[in-house]
XYZ file of C-alpha atoms in Angstrom:
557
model
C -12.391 29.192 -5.324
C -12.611 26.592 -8.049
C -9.733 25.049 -8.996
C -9.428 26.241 -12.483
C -9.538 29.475 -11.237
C -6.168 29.431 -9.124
C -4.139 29.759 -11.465
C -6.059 32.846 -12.889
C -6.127 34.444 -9.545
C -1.798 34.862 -9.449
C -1.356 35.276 -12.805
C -4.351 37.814 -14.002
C -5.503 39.033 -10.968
C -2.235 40.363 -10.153
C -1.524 41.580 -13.876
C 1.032 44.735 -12.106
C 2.719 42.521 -10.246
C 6.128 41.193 -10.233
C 4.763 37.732 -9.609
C 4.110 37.628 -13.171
C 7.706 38.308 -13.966
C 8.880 34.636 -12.508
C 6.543 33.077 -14.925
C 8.275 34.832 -18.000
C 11.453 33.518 -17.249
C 9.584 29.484 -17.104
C 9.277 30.299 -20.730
C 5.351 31.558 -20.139
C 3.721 33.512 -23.268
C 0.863 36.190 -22.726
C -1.686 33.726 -23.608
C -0.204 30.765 -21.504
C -1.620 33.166 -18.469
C -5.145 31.953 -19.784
C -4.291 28.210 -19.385
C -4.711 25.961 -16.454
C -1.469 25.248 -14.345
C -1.070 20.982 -14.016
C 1.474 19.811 -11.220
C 3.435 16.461 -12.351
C 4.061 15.310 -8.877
C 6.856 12.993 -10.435
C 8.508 9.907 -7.852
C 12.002 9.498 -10.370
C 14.637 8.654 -8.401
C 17.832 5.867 -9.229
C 17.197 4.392 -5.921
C 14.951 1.825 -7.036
C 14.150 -0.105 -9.871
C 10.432 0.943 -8.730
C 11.241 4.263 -9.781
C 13.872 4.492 -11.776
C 11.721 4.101 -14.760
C 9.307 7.002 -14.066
C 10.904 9.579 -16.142
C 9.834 8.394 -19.332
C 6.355 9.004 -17.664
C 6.920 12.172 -15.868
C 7.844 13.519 -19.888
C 4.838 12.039 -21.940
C 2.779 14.225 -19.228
C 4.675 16.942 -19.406
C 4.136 16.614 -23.716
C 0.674 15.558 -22.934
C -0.699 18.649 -20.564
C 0.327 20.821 -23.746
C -0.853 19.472 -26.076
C -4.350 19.723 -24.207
C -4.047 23.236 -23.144
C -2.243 23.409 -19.479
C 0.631 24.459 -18.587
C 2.593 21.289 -16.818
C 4.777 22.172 -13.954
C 7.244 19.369 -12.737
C 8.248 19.199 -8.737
C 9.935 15.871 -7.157
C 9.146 13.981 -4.367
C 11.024 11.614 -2.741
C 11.046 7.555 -2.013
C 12.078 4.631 0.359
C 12.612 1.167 -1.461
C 11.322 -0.787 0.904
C 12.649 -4.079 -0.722
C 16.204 -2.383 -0.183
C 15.484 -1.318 3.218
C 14.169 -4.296 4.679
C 15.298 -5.360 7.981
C 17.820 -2.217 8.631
C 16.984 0.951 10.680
C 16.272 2.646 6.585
C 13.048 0.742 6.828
C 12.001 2.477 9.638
C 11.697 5.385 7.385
C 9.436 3.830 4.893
C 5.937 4.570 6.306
C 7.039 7.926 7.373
C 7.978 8.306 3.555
C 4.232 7.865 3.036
C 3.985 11.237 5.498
C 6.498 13.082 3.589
C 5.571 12.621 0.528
C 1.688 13.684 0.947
C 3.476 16.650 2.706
C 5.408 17.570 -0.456
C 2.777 17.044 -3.055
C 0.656 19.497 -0.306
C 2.688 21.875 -0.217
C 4.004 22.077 -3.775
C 0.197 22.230 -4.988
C -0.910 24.809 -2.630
C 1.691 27.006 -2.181
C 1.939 27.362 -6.090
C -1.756 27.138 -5.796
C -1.603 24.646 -8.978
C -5.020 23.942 -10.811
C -4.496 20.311 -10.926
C -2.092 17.740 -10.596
C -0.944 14.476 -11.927
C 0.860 12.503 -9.466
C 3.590 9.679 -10.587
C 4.915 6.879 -8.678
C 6.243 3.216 -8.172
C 7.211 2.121 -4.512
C 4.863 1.177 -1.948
C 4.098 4.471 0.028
C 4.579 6.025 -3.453
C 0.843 5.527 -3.848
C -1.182 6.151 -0.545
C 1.349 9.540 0.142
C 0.230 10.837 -3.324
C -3.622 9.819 -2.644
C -3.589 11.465 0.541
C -2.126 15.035 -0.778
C -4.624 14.503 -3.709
C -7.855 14.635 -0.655
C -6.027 17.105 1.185
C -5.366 20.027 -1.623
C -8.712 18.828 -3.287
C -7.919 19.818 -6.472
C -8.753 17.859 -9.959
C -6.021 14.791 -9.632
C -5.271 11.669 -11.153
C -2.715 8.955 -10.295
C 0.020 7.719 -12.881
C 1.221 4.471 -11.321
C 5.075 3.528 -12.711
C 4.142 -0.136 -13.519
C 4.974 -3.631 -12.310
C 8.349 -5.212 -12.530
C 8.358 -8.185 -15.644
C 8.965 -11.472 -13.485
C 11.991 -12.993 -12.979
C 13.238 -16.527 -13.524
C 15.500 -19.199 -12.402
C 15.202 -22.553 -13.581
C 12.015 -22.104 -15.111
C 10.303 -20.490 -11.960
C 8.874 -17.154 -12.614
C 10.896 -15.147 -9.100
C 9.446 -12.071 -7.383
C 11.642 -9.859 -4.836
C 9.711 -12.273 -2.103
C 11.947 -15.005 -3.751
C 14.704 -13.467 -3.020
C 13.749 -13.189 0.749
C 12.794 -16.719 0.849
C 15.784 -17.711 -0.595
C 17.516 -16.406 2.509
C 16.001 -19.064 4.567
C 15.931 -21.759 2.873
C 19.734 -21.496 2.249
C 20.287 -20.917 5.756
C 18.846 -23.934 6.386
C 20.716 -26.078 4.033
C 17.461 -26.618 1.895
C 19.645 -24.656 -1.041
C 22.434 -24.922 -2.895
C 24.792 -21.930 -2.930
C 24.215 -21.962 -6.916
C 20.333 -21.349 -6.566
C 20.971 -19.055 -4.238
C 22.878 -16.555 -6.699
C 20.611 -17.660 -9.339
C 17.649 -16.421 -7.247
C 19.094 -13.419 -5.908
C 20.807 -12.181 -9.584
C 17.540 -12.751 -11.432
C 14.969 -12.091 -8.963
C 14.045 -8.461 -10.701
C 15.245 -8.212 -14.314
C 13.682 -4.820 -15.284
C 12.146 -1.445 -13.619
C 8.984 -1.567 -11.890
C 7.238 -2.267 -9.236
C 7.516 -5.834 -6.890
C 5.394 -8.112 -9.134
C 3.555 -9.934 -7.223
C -0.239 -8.504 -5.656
C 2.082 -6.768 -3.016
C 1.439 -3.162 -1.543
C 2.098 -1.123 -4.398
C -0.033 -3.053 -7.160
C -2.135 -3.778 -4.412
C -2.813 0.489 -3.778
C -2.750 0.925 -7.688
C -4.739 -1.712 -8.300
C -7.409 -0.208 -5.842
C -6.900 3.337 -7.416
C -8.562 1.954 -10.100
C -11.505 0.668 -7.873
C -11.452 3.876 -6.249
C -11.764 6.052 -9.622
C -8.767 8.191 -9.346
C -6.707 6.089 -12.134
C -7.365 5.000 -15.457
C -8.435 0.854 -16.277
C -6.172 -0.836 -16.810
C -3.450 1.180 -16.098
C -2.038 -0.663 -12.716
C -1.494 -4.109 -14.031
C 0.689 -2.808 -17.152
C 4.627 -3.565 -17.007
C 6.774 -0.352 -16.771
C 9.379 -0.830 -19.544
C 5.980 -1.411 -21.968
C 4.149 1.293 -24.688
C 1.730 1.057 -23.089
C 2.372 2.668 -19.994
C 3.530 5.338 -21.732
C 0.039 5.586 -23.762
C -1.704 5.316 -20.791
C 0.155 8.100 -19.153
C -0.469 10.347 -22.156
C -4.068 9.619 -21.837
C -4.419 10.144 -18.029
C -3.151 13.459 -18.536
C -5.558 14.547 -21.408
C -8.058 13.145 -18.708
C -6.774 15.414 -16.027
C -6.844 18.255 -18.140
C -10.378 17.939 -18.657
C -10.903 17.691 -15.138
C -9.430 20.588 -14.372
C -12.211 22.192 -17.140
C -15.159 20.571 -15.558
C -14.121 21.193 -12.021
C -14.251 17.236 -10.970
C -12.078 17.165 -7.799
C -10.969 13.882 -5.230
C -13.387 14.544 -2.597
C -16.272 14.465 -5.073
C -14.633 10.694 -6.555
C -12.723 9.488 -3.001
C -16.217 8.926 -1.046
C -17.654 5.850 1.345
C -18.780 3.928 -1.469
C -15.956 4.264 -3.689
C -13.485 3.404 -0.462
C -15.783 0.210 -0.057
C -15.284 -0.642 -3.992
C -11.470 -0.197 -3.464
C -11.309 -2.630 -0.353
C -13.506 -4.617 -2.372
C -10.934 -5.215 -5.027
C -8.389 -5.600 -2.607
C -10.034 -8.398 -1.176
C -11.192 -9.779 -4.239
C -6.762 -9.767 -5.319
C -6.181 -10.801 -2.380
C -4.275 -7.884 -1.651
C -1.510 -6.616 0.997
C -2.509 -5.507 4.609
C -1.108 -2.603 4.046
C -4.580 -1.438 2.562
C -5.963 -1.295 5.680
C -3.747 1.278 7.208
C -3.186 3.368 4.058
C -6.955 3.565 3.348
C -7.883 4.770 6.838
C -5.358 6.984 5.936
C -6.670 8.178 3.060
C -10.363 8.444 4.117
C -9.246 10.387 7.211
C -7.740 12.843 4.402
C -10.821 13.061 2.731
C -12.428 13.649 5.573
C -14.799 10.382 4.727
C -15.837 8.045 8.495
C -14.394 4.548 7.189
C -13.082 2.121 10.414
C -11.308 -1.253 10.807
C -14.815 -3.217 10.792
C -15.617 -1.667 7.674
C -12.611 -4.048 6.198
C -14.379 -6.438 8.051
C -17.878 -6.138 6.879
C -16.585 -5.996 3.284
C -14.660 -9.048 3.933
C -17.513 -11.094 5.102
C -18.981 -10.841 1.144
C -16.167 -10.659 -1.085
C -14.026 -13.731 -1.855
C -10.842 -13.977 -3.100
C -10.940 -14.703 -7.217
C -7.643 -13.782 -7.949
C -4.632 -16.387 -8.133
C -1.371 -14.328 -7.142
C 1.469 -14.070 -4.938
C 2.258 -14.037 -2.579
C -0.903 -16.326 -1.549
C -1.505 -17.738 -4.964
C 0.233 -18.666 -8.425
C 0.580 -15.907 -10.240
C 2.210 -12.367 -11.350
C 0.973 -9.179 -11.876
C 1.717 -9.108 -15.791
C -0.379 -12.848 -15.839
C -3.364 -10.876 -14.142
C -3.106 -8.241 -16.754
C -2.974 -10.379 -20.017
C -6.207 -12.549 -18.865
C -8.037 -8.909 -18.486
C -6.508 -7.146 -15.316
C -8.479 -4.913 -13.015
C -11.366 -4.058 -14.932
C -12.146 -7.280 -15.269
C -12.008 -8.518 -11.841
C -14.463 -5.289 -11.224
C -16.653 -6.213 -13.806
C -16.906 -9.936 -12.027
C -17.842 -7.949 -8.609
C -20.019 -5.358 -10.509
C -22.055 -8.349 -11.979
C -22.017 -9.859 -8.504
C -23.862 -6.940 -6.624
C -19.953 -6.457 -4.910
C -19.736 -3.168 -6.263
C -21.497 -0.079 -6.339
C -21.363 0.756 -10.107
C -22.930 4.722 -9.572
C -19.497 6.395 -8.238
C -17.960 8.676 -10.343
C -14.695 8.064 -11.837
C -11.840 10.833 -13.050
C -12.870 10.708 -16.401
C -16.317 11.819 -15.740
C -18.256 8.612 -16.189
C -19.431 6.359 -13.408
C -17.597 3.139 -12.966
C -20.357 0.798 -14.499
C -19.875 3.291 -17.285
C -16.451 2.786 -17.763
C -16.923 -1.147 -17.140
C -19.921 -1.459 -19.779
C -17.403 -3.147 -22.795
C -15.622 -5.008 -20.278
C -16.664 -8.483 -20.786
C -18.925 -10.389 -18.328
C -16.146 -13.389 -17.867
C -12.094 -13.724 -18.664
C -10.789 -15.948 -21.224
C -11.730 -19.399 -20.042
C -8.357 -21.045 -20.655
C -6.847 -19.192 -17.709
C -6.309 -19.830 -13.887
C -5.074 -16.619 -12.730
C -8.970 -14.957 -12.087
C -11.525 -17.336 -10.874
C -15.509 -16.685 -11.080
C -17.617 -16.031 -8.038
C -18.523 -19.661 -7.815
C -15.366 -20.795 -8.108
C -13.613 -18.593 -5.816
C -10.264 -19.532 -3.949
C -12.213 -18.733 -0.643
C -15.135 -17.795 -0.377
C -14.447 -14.788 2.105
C -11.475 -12.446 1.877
C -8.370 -12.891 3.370
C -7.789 -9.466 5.620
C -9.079 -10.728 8.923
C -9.542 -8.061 11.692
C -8.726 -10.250 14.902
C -9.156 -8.896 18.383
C -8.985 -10.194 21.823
C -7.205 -9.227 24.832
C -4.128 -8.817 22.328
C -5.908 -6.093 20.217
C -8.160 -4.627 21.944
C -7.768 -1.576 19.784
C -7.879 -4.263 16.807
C -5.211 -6.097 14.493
C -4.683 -7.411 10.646
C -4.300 -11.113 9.526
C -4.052 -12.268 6.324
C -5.205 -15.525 6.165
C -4.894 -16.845 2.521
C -2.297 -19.640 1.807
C -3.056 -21.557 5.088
C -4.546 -25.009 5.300
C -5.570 -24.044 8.949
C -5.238 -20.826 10.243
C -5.796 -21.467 13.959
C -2.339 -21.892 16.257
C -1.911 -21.927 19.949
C 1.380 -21.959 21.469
C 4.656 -20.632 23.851
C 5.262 -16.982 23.099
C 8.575 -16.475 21.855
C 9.379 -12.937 22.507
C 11.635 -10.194 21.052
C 11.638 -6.512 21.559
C 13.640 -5.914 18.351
C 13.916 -7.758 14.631
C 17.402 -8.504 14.730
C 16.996 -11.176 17.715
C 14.278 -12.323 16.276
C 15.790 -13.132 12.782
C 18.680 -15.074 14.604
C 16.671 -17.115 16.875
C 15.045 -17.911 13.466
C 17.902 -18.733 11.386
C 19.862 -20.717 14.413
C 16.743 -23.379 14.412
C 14.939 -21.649 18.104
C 11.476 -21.257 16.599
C 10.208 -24.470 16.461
C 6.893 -25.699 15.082
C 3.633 -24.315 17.420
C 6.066 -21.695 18.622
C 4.081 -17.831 18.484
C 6.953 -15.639 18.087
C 6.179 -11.792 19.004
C 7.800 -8.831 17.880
C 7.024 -5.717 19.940
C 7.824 -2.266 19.787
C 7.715 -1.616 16.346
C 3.995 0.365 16.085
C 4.373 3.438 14.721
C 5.434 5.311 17.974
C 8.133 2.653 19.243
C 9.624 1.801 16.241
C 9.006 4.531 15.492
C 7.547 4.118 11.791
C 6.077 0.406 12.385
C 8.575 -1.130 9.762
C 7.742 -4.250 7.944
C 8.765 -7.580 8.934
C 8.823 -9.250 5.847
C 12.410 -10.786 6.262
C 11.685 -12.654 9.889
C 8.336 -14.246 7.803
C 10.438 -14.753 4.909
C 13.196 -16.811 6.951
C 10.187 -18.411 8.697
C 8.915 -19.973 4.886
C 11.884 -20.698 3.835
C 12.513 -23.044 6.995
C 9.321 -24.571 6.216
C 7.908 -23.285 8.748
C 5.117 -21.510 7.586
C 2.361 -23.497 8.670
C 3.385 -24.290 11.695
C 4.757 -20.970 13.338
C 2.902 -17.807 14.288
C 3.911 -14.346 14.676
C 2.628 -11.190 15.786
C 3.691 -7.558 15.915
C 3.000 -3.961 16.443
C 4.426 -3.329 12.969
C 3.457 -4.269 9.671
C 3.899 -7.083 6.903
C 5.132 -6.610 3.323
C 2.749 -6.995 0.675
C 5.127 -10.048 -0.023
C 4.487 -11.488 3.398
C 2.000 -14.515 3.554
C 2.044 -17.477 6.729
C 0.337 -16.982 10.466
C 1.231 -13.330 10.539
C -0.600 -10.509 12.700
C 0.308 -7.120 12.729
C -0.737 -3.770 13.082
C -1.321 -4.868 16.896
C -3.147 -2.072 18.780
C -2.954 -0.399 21.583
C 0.893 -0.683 20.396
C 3.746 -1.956 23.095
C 5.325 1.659 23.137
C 1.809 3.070 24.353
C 1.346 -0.095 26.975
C -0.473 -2.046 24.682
C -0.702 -5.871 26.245
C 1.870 -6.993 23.741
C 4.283 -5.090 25.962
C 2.916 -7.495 28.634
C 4.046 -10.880 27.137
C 6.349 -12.813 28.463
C 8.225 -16.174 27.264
C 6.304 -18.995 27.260
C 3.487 -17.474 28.044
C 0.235 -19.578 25.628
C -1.224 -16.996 22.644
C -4.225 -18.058 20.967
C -4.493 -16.875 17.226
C -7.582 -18.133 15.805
C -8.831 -16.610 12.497
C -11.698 -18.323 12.176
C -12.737 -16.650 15.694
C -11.227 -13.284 14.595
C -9.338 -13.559 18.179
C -5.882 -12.727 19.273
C -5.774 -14.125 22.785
C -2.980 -13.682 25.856
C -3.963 -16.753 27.516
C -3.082 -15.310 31.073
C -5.478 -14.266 33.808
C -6.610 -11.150 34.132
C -5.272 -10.459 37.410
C -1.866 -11.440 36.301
C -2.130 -8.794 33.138
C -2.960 -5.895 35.634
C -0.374 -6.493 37.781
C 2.013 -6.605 35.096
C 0.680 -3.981 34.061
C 1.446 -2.038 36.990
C 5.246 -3.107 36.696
C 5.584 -1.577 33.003
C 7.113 1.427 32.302
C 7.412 2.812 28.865
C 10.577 3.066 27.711
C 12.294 5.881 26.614
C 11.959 7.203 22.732
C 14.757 5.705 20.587
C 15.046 8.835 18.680
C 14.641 12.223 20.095
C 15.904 14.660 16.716
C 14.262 14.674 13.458
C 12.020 12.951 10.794
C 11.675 9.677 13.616
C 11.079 11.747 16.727
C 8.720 13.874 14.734
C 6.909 11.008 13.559
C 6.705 9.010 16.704
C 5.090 12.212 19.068
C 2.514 12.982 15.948
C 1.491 9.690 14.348
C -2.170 8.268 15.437
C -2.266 4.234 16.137
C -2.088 2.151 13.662
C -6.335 1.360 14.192
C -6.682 5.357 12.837
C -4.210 4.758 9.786
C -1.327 5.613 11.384
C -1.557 9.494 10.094
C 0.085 12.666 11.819
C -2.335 15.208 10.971
């Protein structure tokens, strides 16, 4: 049935009902029956300065939908703050968050069997949850992202979240005084919004963009700003029209447009969490898109983008020199982009490019030309080896040399890790692994963004590796690997490592290497046993029996 028909179907086709009764008391007229019904799928919560400033949003859509003819219906969905939850059991909770909230927006839009819906949100997994309910319930959508935080500043230093996390470290280690410490740590975010640096959630909004399920522009823009508000207001007018002309996800969210949004991602230089949220979200649409897809776009896109946590820059910098749509335009020009997928509004996205200029203001640093690039590849490396033999993610920006062989250093849990770090036991060459922490023996594959932090701030960045079956912050820069498959929980060898052992990570190779012989592995091998689930009631032990490895987007459906 096409969408803009649901609504029709409860409301006229059951004219005797009592159904009809419900909608009376919402305030409904006799001629509102005749309109389309819009979801506002809205992310407000207090919890987070990501999305505490949604509400503003959620009620220029609401004013927005009437104005163009639907009828707006608001329904909540929750949120983890994973800057608040790092490196405490809450953060094992934050990719599940990602399940629960594509669950919600499901549910809400089919069981009210909505006509469209406009889905609002801020935090990381705000994003890909609301994308992947969008391909499931197929209906005419658009995406409404909150906004980036306005930097911080100490001293004269524009300060991220990351900063904050760094600070730790670097304190720690006596490289800090107490005073820039608190400085750091009290100015760090100074408004609502997102983390401000190209970190998972501008990275997925910025790539929403790409992907033609949000408007240009709209991802770079600061939350307490007009203009987010304008640009809400106009992304519902936009949906509303949708819903008219019947232009649903599925016909947008395709193999080509996927391939534009990793493009951009690379092109940012964007978090690794794309790569597990977009398999995600093509497996919800249904569309065949695998880990050396990121790897065959990665090969021809460089990185022209200077931000953090790899480069210079914020967010808010990116958007004053031109933002999104011109980094696209730069790739469109290029032949990096296929210009003939259709966007939300209708047009295709060379359409919607065509008054974009050709180059950014010239007296700027923050986006680079092709032949000028930062690197001349993109930075999401899919390594594999004896390691990964199921595949794994390295982000490989920032490093003078990203090539390190040395002793494994092993922990089965973050904790020990962050101590050995902070007590001076990693020392330069040192590999450290953290295991059991995919998305089965975590469960929920948290992020280890405060063991990489402490690592930086000890100045160790260069010089130590690490590896794990869970996932990096968008923040998170240095020899990292994650998303390690098969995971330790399921056997994986990472499971097999023991201290001291030598571990080979070599980019430039695309290999993660256990430097042991083979015979050795099996016979460890044969001496493992999988340890018993560290949760057995609710959302975790749900999660860990359903969820796919983290090579197949980590997704329980």
């Amino acid at each position: 049935m096409p969408a803009n028909e649901r609504s029709k179907h409860i409301t006229q086709g059951v004219a005797r009902s009592p159904n009809r009764a419900m909608y009376y008391a919402l305030g409904y007229e006799k001629a509102d029956f005749d309109k389309p019904m819009i979801g506002i799928a809205n992310g407000h919560s207090t919890i987070t300065p990501c999305n505490a400033g949604l509400q503003p949003l959620a009620d220029a859509a609401v004013a927005a939908i009437k104005a163009a003819g639907g009828n707006p219906q608001i329904f909540g969905t929750p949120t983890i703050s994973d800057g608040m939850a790092m490196g405490t059991e809450g953060m094992k909770y934050s990719l599940i968050s990602r399940e629960v909230i594509a669950d919600c927006i499901e549910t809400c839009v089919n069981g009210q069997w909505m006509d469209g819906v406009l889905v609002i949100g801020g935090c990381d997994k705000n994003m890909p949850g609301g994308m992947i309910a969008m391909a499931r319930t197929n209906v005419p959508s658009i995406y409404v992202y909150g906004g980036t935080i306005k930097p911080g500043n100490w001293k004269g230093k524009d300060l991220s979240i990351v900063s904050s996390f760094e600070a730790v470290g670097s304190f720690m280690a006596g490289k800090m005084s107490e005073e820039d410490f608190e400085g750091i740590e009290r100015h760090a975010c100074p408004s609502t919004g997102s983390c401000g640096g190209m970190y998972t959630a501008n990275t997925m909004s910025s790539a929403f963009e790409a992907l033609g399920m949000s408007l240009l522009s709209s991802s770079t823009m600061a939350n307490p700003d007009a203009e987010k508000v304008d640009s809400t207001e106009q992304s519902a007018r936009v949906l509303v029209e949708a819903v008219r002309r019947n232009i649903r996800p599925r016909d947008i969210i395709t193999r080509k447009s996927i391939e534009n949004a990793v493009a951009l991602i690379m092109a940012t230089g964007g978090s690794t969490n794309g790569v597990l949220h977009f398999l995600a979200i093509a497996h919800a649409a249904e569309v065949e898109w695998t880990l050396e897809d990121f790897e065959r776009v990665r090969r021809k896109v460089p990185v022209i983008c200077n931000l953090r946590p790899s480069g210079q820059y914020m967010a808010v910098d990116l958007h004053k020199v031109g933002g999104i749509p011109q980094v696209l335009k730069i790739l469109l020009n290029a032949g990096l982009l296929h210009g003939d997928c259709p966007t939300i509004t209708g047009r295709t996205l060379a359409e919607e490019l065509v008054h974009i200029p050709d180059a950014p203001p010239a007296d700027q640093n923050v986006i680079r030309p092709i032949d000028r690039a930062l690197y001349k590849q993109g930075h999401l490396a899919i390594l594999k080896g004896n390691l990964a033999t199921g595949g794994a993610v390295a982000k490989i920006t920032g490093l003078k040399n990203p090539v390190i062989q040395g002793p494994a250093r092993v922990f089965d849990d973050e904790q020990s890790a962050m101590d050995a770090i902070l007590s001076d036991k990693i020392r330069p060459g040192d590999v450290v692994v953290l295991r059991y922490l995919g998305p089965k023996g975590g469960p929920g594959m948290p992020e280890m963004l405060a063991p990489t932090s402490a690592i930086i701030g000890r100045g160790l960045g260069e010089s130590v590796g690490l590896i794990t079956d869970g996932r990096f912050s968008g923040g998170t820069w240095g020899m990292v690997v994650g998303h390690v498959t098969p995971e330790a929980f399921e056997g994986g060898t990472i499971a097999l490592v023991q201290e001291g052992d030598t571990i080979t990570i070599d980019a430039h190779k695309q290999l993660l290497q256990l430097e042991v012989g083979e015979a050795e592995i099996e016979a460890r091998r044969a001496q493992w046993k999988q340890p018993p689930p560290r949760y057995t009631r609710g959302v975790l032990a749900k999660f860990a029996k359903l969820a796919k490895s983290a090579s197949e987007g980590a997704v329980t459906d």
